[in-house]
PDB file of C-alpha atoms in Angstrom:
ATOM      1  CA  UNK A   1     -66.360 -65.893  -8.637  1.00  0.00           C
ATOM      2  CA  UNK A   2     -64.153 -66.525  -5.600  1.00  0.00           C
ATOM      3  CA  UNK A   3     -63.803 -70.114  -4.478  1.00  0.00           C
ATOM      4  CA  UNK A   4     -65.006 -70.732  -0.936  1.00  0.00           C
ATOM      5  CA  UNK A   5     -62.317 -72.198   1.379  1.00  0.00           C
ATOM      6  CA  UNK A   6     -62.822 -75.819   2.363  1.00  0.00           C
ATOM      7  CA  UNK A   7     -61.591 -75.101   5.898  1.00  0.00           C
ATOM      8  CA  UNK A   8     -60.527 -72.033   7.883  1.00  0.00           C
ATOM      9  CA  UNK A   9     -58.673 -72.000  11.173  1.00  0.00           C
ATOM     10  CA  UNK A  10     -55.224 -71.423  12.622  1.00  0.00           C
ATOM     11  CA  UNK A  11     -51.709 -72.719  12.042  1.00  0.00           C
ATOM     12  CA  UNK A  12     -49.771 -72.903  15.284  1.00  0.00           C
ATOM     13  CA  UNK A  13     -46.144 -73.598  16.153  1.00  0.00           C
ATOM     14  CA  UNK A  14     -45.386 -73.134  19.836  1.00  0.00           C
ATOM     15  CA  UNK A  15     -46.341 -69.513  20.509  1.00  0.00           C
ATOM     16  CA  UNK A  16     -46.536 -68.524  16.840  1.00  0.00           C
ATOM     17  CA  UNK A  17     -50.071 -68.543  15.438  1.00  0.00           C
ATOM     18  CA  UNK A  18     -51.527 -67.336  12.162  1.00  0.00           C
ATOM     19  CA  UNK A  19     -54.967 -67.568  10.503  1.00  0.00           C
ATOM     20  CA  UNK A  20     -54.998 -69.910   7.498  1.00  0.00           C
ATOM     21  CA  UNK A  21     -57.408 -71.370   4.990  1.00  0.00           C
ATOM     22  CA  UNK A  22     -57.326 -74.680   3.190  1.00  0.00           C
ATOM     23  CA  UNK A  23     -58.459 -75.677  -0.289  1.00  0.00           C
ATOM     24  CA  UNK A  24     -58.501 -79.113  -1.954  1.00  0.00           C
ATOM     25  CA  UNK A  25     -55.491 -79.477  -4.257  1.00  0.00           C
ATOM     26  CA  UNK A  26     -57.405 -81.745  -6.649  1.00  0.00           C
ATOM     27  CA  UNK A  27     -60.852 -81.563  -8.197  1.00  0.00           C
ATOM     28  CA  UNK A  28     -63.218 -83.861 -10.067  1.00  0.00           C
ATOM     29  CA  UNK A  29     -65.743 -81.148 -10.908  1.00  0.00           C
ATOM     30  CA  UNK A  30     -64.877 -81.380 -14.608  1.00  0.00           C
ATOM     31  CA  UNK A  31     -65.660 -85.092 -14.747  1.00  0.00           C
ATOM     32  CA  UNK A  32     -68.750 -86.204 -16.637  1.00  0.00           C
ATOM     33  CA  UNK A  33     -71.372 -87.177 -14.086  1.00  0.00           C
ATOM     34  CA  UNK A  34     -74.634 -88.982 -14.670  1.00  0.00           C
ATOM     35  CA  UNK A  35     -77.978 -89.046 -12.879  1.00  0.00           C
ATOM     36  CA  UNK A  36     -80.142 -92.140 -12.648  1.00  0.00           C
ATOM     37  CA  UNK A  37     -83.377 -91.617 -14.575  1.00  0.00           C
ATOM     38  CA  UNK A  38     -86.669 -93.394 -15.054  1.00  0.00           C
ATOM     39  CA  UNK A  39     -86.403 -94.654 -18.633  1.00  0.00           C
ATOM     40  CA  UNK A  40     -90.140 -94.209 -19.246  1.00  0.00           C
ATOM     41  CA  UNK A  41     -90.487 -90.641 -17.939  1.00  0.00           C
ATOM     42  CA  UNK A  42     -86.839 -89.478 -18.007  1.00  0.00           C
ATOM     43  CA  UNK A  43     -87.420 -88.056 -14.526  1.00  0.00           C
ATOM     44  CA  UNK A  44     -84.630 -88.316 -11.967  1.00  0.00           C
ATOM     45  CA  UNK A  45     -84.739 -91.205  -9.527  1.00  0.00           C
ATOM     46  CA  UNK A  46     -84.428 -90.041  -5.916  1.00  0.00           C
ATOM     47  CA  UNK A  47     -83.111 -92.265  -3.132  1.00  0.00           C
ATOM     48  CA  UNK A  48     -84.511 -92.333   0.389  1.00  0.00           C
ATOM     49  CA  UNK A  49     -83.559 -94.008   3.645  1.00  0.00           C
ATOM     50  CA  UNK A  50     -86.083 -96.595   4.753  1.00  0.00           C
ATOM     51  CA  UNK A  51     -86.448 -98.589   7.943  1.00  0.00           C
ATOM     52  CA  UNK A  52     -84.982-102.039   7.333  1.00  0.00           C
ATOM     53  CA  UNK A  53     -87.804-103.697   9.329  1.00  0.00           C
ATOM     54  CA  UNK A  54     -90.931-101.596   8.764  1.00  0.00           C
ATOM     55  CA  UNK A  55     -90.028-100.522   5.227  1.00  0.00           C
ATOM     56  CA  UNK A  56     -91.222 -96.992   5.993  1.00  0.00           C
ATOM     57  CA  UNK A  57     -89.280 -93.914   4.926  1.00  0.00           C
ATOM     58  CA  UNK A  58     -87.120 -92.327   7.671  1.00  0.00           C
ATOM     59  CA  UNK A  59     -87.282 -88.562   8.058  1.00  0.00           C
ATOM     60  CA  UNK A  60     -83.981 -86.691   8.040  1.00  0.00           C
ATOM     61  CA  UNK A  61     -84.457 -85.528  11.650  1.00  0.00           C
ATOM     62  CA  UNK A  62     -84.824 -89.148  12.745  1.00  0.00           C
ATOM     63  CA  UNK A  63     -81.566 -90.305  11.161  1.00  0.00           C
ATOM     64  CA  UNK A  64     -78.959 -90.973  13.860  1.00  0.00           C
ATOM     65  CA  UNK A  65     -75.532 -92.572  14.112  1.00  0.00           C
ATOM     66  CA  UNK A  66     -75.332 -96.034  15.646  1.00  0.00           C
ATOM     67  CA  UNK A  67     -72.518 -98.367  16.668  1.00  0.00           C
ATOM     68  CA  UNK A  68     -73.334-102.059  16.381  1.00  0.00           C
ATOM     69  CA  UNK A  69     -72.497-104.036  19.514  1.00  0.00           C
ATOM     70  CA  UNK A  70     -74.449-107.211  18.745  1.00  0.00           C
ATOM     71  CA  UNK A  71     -76.987-108.695  16.366  1.00  0.00           C
ATOM     72  CA  UNK A  72     -79.770-106.115  15.917  1.00  0.00           C
ATOM     73  CA  UNK A  73     -78.354-104.177  18.867  1.00  0.00           C
ATOM     74  CA  UNK A  74     -76.824-100.711  18.556  1.00  0.00           C
ATOM     75  CA  UNK A  75     -75.422 -97.934  20.708  1.00  0.00           C
ATOM     76  CA  UNK A  76     -77.018 -94.667  19.530  1.00  0.00           C
ATOM     77  CA  UNK A  77     -74.759 -91.588  19.343  1.00  0.00           C
ATOM     78  CA  UNK A  78     -76.374 -88.168  18.984  1.00  0.00           C
ATOM     79  CA  UNK A  79     -74.846 -85.256  17.044  1.00  0.00           C
ATOM     80  CA  UNK A  80     -74.381 -83.338  20.295  1.00  0.00           C
ATOM     81  CA  UNK A  81     -72.334 -86.209  21.697  1.00  0.00           C
ATOM     82  CA  UNK A  82     -70.143 -86.290  18.590  1.00  0.00           C
ATOM     83  CA  UNK A  83     -69.473 -82.586  19.000  1.00  0.00           C
ATOM     84  CA  UNK A  84     -68.310 -83.078  22.598  1.00  0.00           C
ATOM     85  CA  UNK A  85     -65.452 -85.295  21.444  1.00  0.00           C
ATOM     86  CA  UNK A  86     -64.311 -82.743  18.875  1.00  0.00           C
ATOM     87  CA  UNK A  87     -60.726 -81.837  19.697  1.00  0.00           C
ATOM     88  CA  UNK A  88     -58.778 -78.614  19.447  1.00  0.00           C
ATOM     89  CA  UNK A  89     -57.668 -79.889  16.035  1.00  0.00           C
ATOM     90  CA  UNK A  90     -61.124 -78.949  14.752  1.00  0.00           C
ATOM     91  CA  UNK A  91     -59.971 -75.347  14.396  1.00  0.00           C
ATOM     92  CA  UNK A  92     -56.192 -75.420  14.920  1.00  0.00           C
ATOM     93  CA  UNK A  93     -53.329 -77.163  13.132  1.00  0.00           C
ATOM     94  CA  UNK A  94     -50.820 -77.358  15.968  1.00  0.00           C
ATOM     95  CA  UNK A  95     -47.483 -78.649  14.639  1.00  0.00           C
ATOM     96  CA  UNK A  96     -46.227 -81.031  17.307  1.00  0.00           C
ATOM     97  CA  UNK A  97     -43.427 -82.825  15.469  1.00  0.00           C
ATOM     98  CA  UNK A  98     -40.998 -82.325  12.592  1.00  0.00           C
ATOM     99  CA  UNK A  99     -39.472 -85.106  10.531  1.00  0.00           C
ATOM    100  CA  UNK A 100     -37.189 -85.240   7.455  1.00  0.00           C
ATOM    101  CA  UNK A 101     -39.276 -85.162   4.288  1.00  0.00           C
ATOM    102  CA  UNK A 102     -37.516 -88.137   2.732  1.00  0.00           C
ATOM    103  CA  UNK A 103     -38.290 -90.305   5.781  1.00  0.00           C
ATOM    104  CA  UNK A 104     -42.015 -90.335   5.058  1.00  0.00           C
ATOM    105  CA  UNK A 105     -42.821 -92.695   2.192  1.00  0.00           C
ATOM    106  CA  UNK A 106     -45.400 -92.033  -0.511  1.00  0.00           C
ATOM    107  CA  UNK A 107     -47.737 -94.795   0.625  1.00  0.00           C
ATOM    108  CA  UNK A 108     -48.691 -92.831   3.753  1.00  0.00           C
ATOM    109  CA  UNK A 109     -49.869 -89.806   1.739  1.00  0.00           C
ATOM    110  CA  UNK A 110     -53.623 -89.680   1.186  1.00  0.00           C
ATOM    111  CA  UNK A 111     -55.310 -86.418   0.094  1.00  0.00           C
ATOM    112  CA  UNK A 112     -53.545 -83.097  -0.661  1.00  0.00           C
ATOM    113  CA  UNK A 113     -54.770 -79.612   0.256  1.00  0.00           C
ATOM    114  CA  UNK A 114     -53.322 -76.155  -0.309  1.00  0.00           C
ATOM    115  CA  UNK A 115     -52.743 -74.161   2.877  1.00  0.00           C
ATOM    116  CA  UNK A 116     -52.228 -70.395   2.758  1.00  0.00           C
ATOM    117  CA  UNK A 117     -52.686 -67.317   5.001  1.00  0.00           C
ATOM    118  CA  UNK A 118     -56.289 -66.152   5.193  1.00  0.00           C
ATOM    119  CA  UNK A 119     -55.468 -62.652   6.479  1.00  0.00           C
ATOM    120  CA  UNK A 120     -52.598 -60.211   5.808  1.00  0.00           C
ATOM    121  CA  UNK A 121     -51.771 -60.066   9.504  1.00  0.00           C
ATOM    122  CA  UNK A 122     -50.713 -63.724   9.448  1.00  0.00           C
ATOM    123  CA  UNK A 123     -48.513 -63.688   6.358  1.00  0.00           C
ATOM    124  CA  UNK A 124     -45.235 -63.059   8.165  1.00  0.00           C
ATOM    125  CA  UNK A 125     -45.729 -65.867  10.694  1.00  0.00           C
ATOM    126  CA  UNK A 126     -46.836 -68.220   7.919  1.00  0.00           C
ATOM    127  CA  UNK A 127     -43.752 -67.376   5.831  1.00  0.00           C
ATOM    128  CA  UNK A 128     -41.374 -67.945   8.746  1.00  0.00           C
ATOM    129  CA  UNK A 129     -42.794 -71.418   9.457  1.00  0.00           C
ATOM    130  CA  UNK A 130     -42.785 -72.344   5.752  1.00  0.00           C
ATOM    131  CA  UNK A 131     -39.268 -71.079   5.016  1.00  0.00           C
ATOM    132  CA  UNK A 132     -37.760 -72.664   8.136  1.00  0.00           C
ATOM    133  CA  UNK A 133     -39.119 -76.082   7.148  1.00  0.00           C
ATOM    134  CA  UNK A 134     -37.869 -75.611   3.590  1.00  0.00           C
ATOM    135  CA  UNK A 135     -34.379 -74.610   4.745  1.00  0.00           C
ATOM    136  CA  UNK A 136     -34.029 -77.739   6.863  1.00  0.00           C
ATOM    137  CA  UNK A 137     -35.882 -80.038   4.424  1.00  0.00           C
ATOM    138  CA  UNK A 138     -38.374 -80.884   7.128  1.00  0.00           C
ATOM    139  CA  UNK A 139     -42.128 -81.438   7.164  1.00  0.00           C
ATOM    140  CA  UNK A 140     -44.463 -80.813  10.068  1.00  0.00           C
ATOM    141  CA  UNK A 141     -46.730 -83.468  11.553  1.00  0.00           C
ATOM    142  CA  UNK A 142     -49.987 -82.453  13.179  1.00  0.00           C
ATOM    143  CA  UNK A 143     -53.631 -83.482  13.507  1.00  0.00           C
ATOM    144  CA  UNK A 144     -56.782 -82.000  12.013  1.00  0.00           C
ATOM    145  CA  UNK A 145     -60.474 -82.870  12.211  1.00  0.00           C
ATOM    146  CA  UNK A 146     -61.891 -83.328   8.706  1.00  0.00           C
ATOM    147  CA  UNK A 147     -65.499 -84.463   8.255  1.00  0.00           C
ATOM    148  CA  UNK A 148     -65.815 -85.209  11.982  1.00  0.00           C
ATOM    149  CA  UNK A 149     -62.794 -87.479  11.920  1.00  0.00           C
ATOM    150  CA  UNK A 150     -59.414 -86.550  13.279  1.00  0.00           C
ATOM    151  CA  UNK A 151     -56.640 -87.220  10.816  1.00  0.00           C
ATOM    152  CA  UNK A 152     -52.887 -87.093  11.118  1.00  0.00           C
ATOM    153  CA  UNK A 153     -51.571 -84.576   8.582  1.00  0.00           C
ATOM    154  CA  UNK A 154     -48.230 -83.633   7.071  1.00  0.00           C
ATOM    155  CA  UNK A 155     -47.347 -80.044   6.192  1.00  0.00           C
ATOM    156  CA  UNK A 156     -44.879 -79.708   3.328  1.00  0.00           C
ATOM    157  CA  UNK A 157     -43.523 -76.302   2.183  1.00  0.00           C
ATOM    158  CA  UNK A 158     -44.198 -75.765  -1.509  1.00  0.00           C
ATOM    159  CA  UNK A 159     -43.383 -72.497  -3.290  1.00  0.00           C
ATOM    160  CA  UNK A 160     -45.296 -69.627  -1.677  1.00  0.00           C
ATOM    161  CA  UNK A 161     -47.550 -71.927   0.319  1.00  0.00           C
ATOM    162  CA  UNK A 162     -47.772 -75.197   2.183  1.00  0.00           C
ATOM    163  CA  UNK A 163     -49.256 -78.466   0.962  1.00  0.00           C
ATOM    164  CA  UNK A 164     -51.154 -80.270   3.689  1.00  0.00           C
ATOM    165  CA  UNK A 165     -51.444 -84.025   3.159  1.00  0.00           C
ATOM    166  CA  UNK A 166     -53.820 -86.150   5.180  1.00  0.00           C
ATOM    167  CA  UNK A 167     -52.006 -89.325   6.191  1.00  0.00           C
ATOM    168  CA  UNK A 168     -53.329 -92.857   6.130  1.00  0.00           C
ATOM    169  CA  UNK A 169     -53.911 -94.646   9.406  1.00  0.00           C
ATOM    170  CA  UNK A 170     -51.440 -97.343  10.405  1.00  0.00           C
ATOM    171  CA  UNK A 171     -53.950-100.161   9.845  1.00  0.00           C
ATOM    172  CA  UNK A 172     -54.604 -98.933   6.286  1.00  0.00           C
ATOM    173  CA  UNK A 173     -51.055 -99.505   5.042  1.00  0.00           C
ATOM    174  CA  UNK A 174     -50.046-103.018   4.077  1.00  0.00           C
ATOM    175  CA  UNK A 175     -46.441-104.165   4.237  1.00  0.00           C
ATOM    176  CA  UNK A 176     -44.847-104.601   0.824  1.00  0.00           C
ATOM    177  CA  UNK A 177     -42.944-107.695   1.911  1.00  0.00           C
ATOM    178  CA  UNK A 178     -46.249-109.605   1.930  1.00  0.00           C
ATOM    179  CA  UNK A 179     -46.825-108.947  -1.760  1.00  0.00           C
ATOM    180  CA  UNK A 180     -43.334-108.891  -3.235  1.00  0.00           C
ATOM    181  CA  UNK A 181     -42.669-112.519  -2.357  1.00  0.00           C
ATOM    182  CA  UNK A 182     -42.589-113.591  -6.021  1.00  0.00           C
ATOM    183  CA  UNK A 183     -40.071-110.928  -7.012  1.00  0.00           C
ATOM    184  CA  UNK A 184     -36.730-112.435  -7.915  1.00  0.00           C
ATOM    185  CA  UNK A 185     -33.592-111.657  -5.912  1.00  0.00           C
ATOM    186  CA  UNK A 186     -31.438-112.514  -8.916  1.00  0.00           C
ATOM    187  CA  UNK A 187     -29.261-109.744 -10.302  1.00  0.00           C
ATOM    188  CA  UNK A 188     -30.111-108.365 -13.722  1.00  0.00           C
ATOM    189  CA  UNK A 189     -28.131-109.678 -16.676  1.00  0.00           C
ATOM    190  CA  UNK A 190     -25.268-107.173 -17.216  1.00  0.00           C
ATOM    191  CA  UNK A 191     -25.721-107.478 -21.000  1.00  0.00           C
ATOM    192  CA  UNK A 192     -29.370-106.460 -20.752  1.00  0.00           C
ATOM    193  CA  UNK A 193     -28.834-103.434 -18.533  1.00  0.00           C
ATOM    194  CA  UNK A 194     -27.352-101.142 -21.228  1.00  0.00           C
ATOM    195  CA  UNK A 195     -30.254-101.980 -23.556  1.00  0.00           C
ATOM    196  CA  UNK A 196     -32.864-101.112 -20.943  1.00  0.00           C
ATOM    197  CA  UNK A 197     -31.002 -97.947 -19.975  1.00  0.00           C
ATOM    198  CA  UNK A 198     -30.861 -96.943 -23.648  1.00  0.00           C
ATOM    199  CA  UNK A 199     -34.617 -97.436 -23.930  1.00  0.00           C
ATOM    200  CA  UNK A 200     -35.214 -95.380 -20.786  1.00  0.00           C
ATOM    201  CA  UNK A 201     -33.077 -92.550 -22.125  1.00  0.00           C
ATOM    202  CA  UNK A 202     -34.822 -92.660 -25.513  1.00  0.00           C
ATOM    203  CA  UNK A 203     -38.305 -92.566 -23.966  1.00  0.00           C
ATOM    204  CA  UNK A 204     -37.527 -89.924 -21.334  1.00  0.00           C
ATOM    205  CA  UNK A 205     -39.606 -86.728 -21.493  1.00  0.00           C
ATOM    206  CA  UNK A 206     -40.305 -83.853 -19.138  1.00  0.00           C
ATOM    207  CA  UNK A 207     -43.439 -84.351 -17.089  1.00  0.00           C
ATOM    208  CA  UNK A 208     -46.635 -82.988 -18.593  1.00  0.00           C
ATOM    209  CA  UNK A 209     -50.284 -83.237 -17.444  1.00  0.00           C
ATOM    210  CA  UNK A 210     -51.048 -84.617 -20.907  1.00  0.00           C
ATOM    211  CA  UNK A 211     -49.438 -87.874 -19.760  1.00  0.00           C
ATOM    212  CA  UNK A 212     -52.404 -88.533 -17.494  1.00  0.00           C
ATOM    213  CA  UNK A 213     -55.305 -87.426 -19.686  1.00  0.00           C
ATOM    214  CA  UNK A 214     -58.485 -89.467 -19.396  1.00  0.00           C
ATOM    215  CA  UNK A 215     -59.442 -90.909 -22.815  1.00  0.00           C
ATOM    216  CA  UNK A 216     -62.756 -92.258 -21.480  1.00  0.00           C
ATOM    217  CA  UNK A 217     -63.722 -88.770 -20.315  1.00  0.00           C
ATOM    218  CA  UNK A 218     -62.974 -87.350 -23.770  1.00  0.00           C
ATOM    219  CA  UNK A 219     -65.070 -90.007 -25.493  1.00  0.00           C
ATOM    220  CA  UNK A 220     -67.981 -89.413 -23.136  1.00  0.00           C
ATOM    221  CA  UNK A 221     -67.856 -85.696 -23.898  1.00  0.00           C
ATOM    222  CA  UNK A 222     -67.927 -86.474 -27.636  1.00  0.00           C
ATOM    223  CA  UNK A 223     -70.907 -88.813 -27.254  1.00  0.00           C
ATOM    224  CA  UNK A 224     -72.834 -86.247 -25.213  1.00  0.00           C
ATOM    225  CA  UNK A 225     -72.028 -83.472 -27.691  1.00  0.00           C
ATOM    226  CA  UNK A 226     -73.215 -85.648 -30.589  1.00  0.00           C
ATOM    227  CA  UNK A 227     -76.448 -86.465 -28.822  1.00  0.00           C
ATOM    228  CA  UNK A 228     -77.023 -82.799 -28.032  1.00  0.00           C
ATOM    229  CA  UNK A 229     -76.760 -81.954 -31.692  1.00  0.00           C
ATOM    230  CA  UNK A 230     -78.817 -85.019 -32.617  1.00  0.00           C
ATOM    231  CA  UNK A 231     -76.497 -85.577 -35.574  1.00  0.00           C
ATOM    232  CA  UNK A 232     -75.840 -89.215 -34.970  1.00  0.00           C
ATOM    233  CA  UNK A 233     -76.052 -91.919 -32.375  1.00  0.00           C
ATOM    234  CA  UNK A 234     -72.992 -93.790 -31.092  1.00  0.00           C
ATOM    235  CA  UNK A 235     -72.371 -96.831 -33.196  1.00  0.00           C
ATOM    236  CA  UNK A 236     -73.001-100.174 -31.533  1.00  0.00           C
ATOM    237  CA  UNK A 237     -70.754-101.994 -33.966  1.00  0.00           C
ATOM    238  CA  UNK A 238     -67.797-103.675 -32.367  1.00  0.00           C
ATOM    239  CA  UNK A 239     -64.557-101.874 -32.956  1.00  0.00           C
ATOM    240  CA  UNK A 240     -61.546-103.714 -34.238  1.00  0.00           C
ATOM    241  CA  UNK A 241     -59.847-103.153 -30.900  1.00  0.00           C
ATOM    242  CA  UNK A 242     -62.582-105.148 -29.155  1.00  0.00           C
ATOM    243  CA  UNK A 243     -61.722-108.352 -30.978  1.00  0.00           C
ATOM    244  CA  UNK A 244     -60.142-111.048 -28.883  1.00  0.00           C
ATOM    245  CA  UNK A 245     -56.357-110.876 -29.205  1.00  0.00           C
ATOM    246  CA  UNK A 246     -54.511-113.980 -30.215  1.00  0.00           C
ATOM    247  CA  UNK A 247     -52.883-115.774 -27.296  1.00  0.00           C
ATOM    248  CA  UNK A 248     -49.281-114.866 -26.670  1.00  0.00           C
ATOM    249  CA  UNK A 249     -46.545-117.362 -26.172  1.00  0.00           C
ATOM    250  CA  UNK A 250     -45.428-117.777 -22.579  1.00  0.00           C
ATOM    251  CA  UNK A 251     -41.839-118.145 -23.706  1.00  0.00           C
ATOM    252  CA  UNK A 252     -40.232-114.731 -24.165  1.00  0.00           C
ATOM    253  CA  UNK A 253     -36.610-114.046 -24.934  1.00  0.00           C
ATOM    254  CA  UNK A 254     -36.069-110.820 -23.017  1.00  0.00           C
ATOM    255  CA  UNK A 255     -32.795-110.022 -24.764  1.00  0.00           C
ATOM    256  CA  UNK A 256     -34.401-110.354 -28.221  1.00  0.00           C
ATOM    257  CA  UNK A 257     -37.339-108.219 -27.131  1.00  0.00           C
ATOM    258  CA  UNK A 258     -35.028-105.502 -25.829  1.00  0.00           C
ATOM    259  CA  UNK A 259     -32.934-105.501 -28.994  1.00  0.00           C
ATOM    260  CA  UNK A 260     -36.067-105.183 -31.125  1.00  0.00           C
ATOM    261  CA  UNK A 261     -37.324-102.356 -28.914  1.00  0.00           C
ATOM    262  CA  UNK A 262     -34.069-100.441 -29.207  1.00  0.00           C
ATOM    263  CA  UNK A 263     -34.015-101.003 -32.974  1.00  0.00           C
ATOM    264  CA  UNK A 264     -37.590 -99.745 -33.258  1.00  0.00           C
ATOM    265  CA  UNK A 265     -36.773 -96.599 -31.309  1.00  0.00           C
ATOM    266  CA  UNK A 266     -33.807 -95.882 -33.609  1.00  0.00           C
ATOM    267  CA  UNK A 267     -36.061 -95.728 -36.661  1.00  0.00           C
ATOM    268  CA  UNK A 268     -37.311 -92.198 -37.395  1.00  0.00           C
ATOM    269  CA  UNK A 269     -40.945 -91.733 -36.514  1.00  0.00           C
ATOM    270  CA  UNK A 270     -43.309 -90.584 -39.200  1.00  0.00           C
TER     271      UNK A 270
END
């Protein structure tokens, strides 16, 4: 079954335009999800919007957006009015600026999407834009309306396609200098550096998705499978790992700890 595109429109650079489609680069569809049930009947619990004053249920047609301008006072905005402010970026990704890829830090990146040509007629134009950015190690900056909200986006060439990242707004990013105030400016002990570097080299592996597996997800799947088979119920007994750990000493000799770590890594693993 073909996956339906999340968004379809046009990629534009000056006079060059091509039809494109966009798909989310990540998915949580495989995650275990729960419904809220009535314990007595095991029927699903359904939520409804109710009037905060009258307590009566609000019909879907009567739900409207409102901007609060004072206590119990709102400016009502209709759907038609929201549509009138929709910009050209609703249907077109018009690249207005290019910037070196390494000048845009990770903290500005929000959500990734895969961008690719949606029709054969646009493949050549798409490839030219992608390959030119790749050759100059540049990314494109544009704007795109997603879920009725215009977002700044970054277009990064990747293999045969382009990865489109939505970017965080300026007021969403906090300056690191505010939080790194306790970090020491002292230089690392030159005797410790080789030990740490040896540990890093010993523990270095090629990246694999297995490094970010979700153990909670796996346990939930096991519990659900067991309940389906009605073989056994999850034990309520406390595991050994749940016992309170003994308090650690606040005094740590970093050099001793590093030497022990290196020694432990030298021993063959069973």
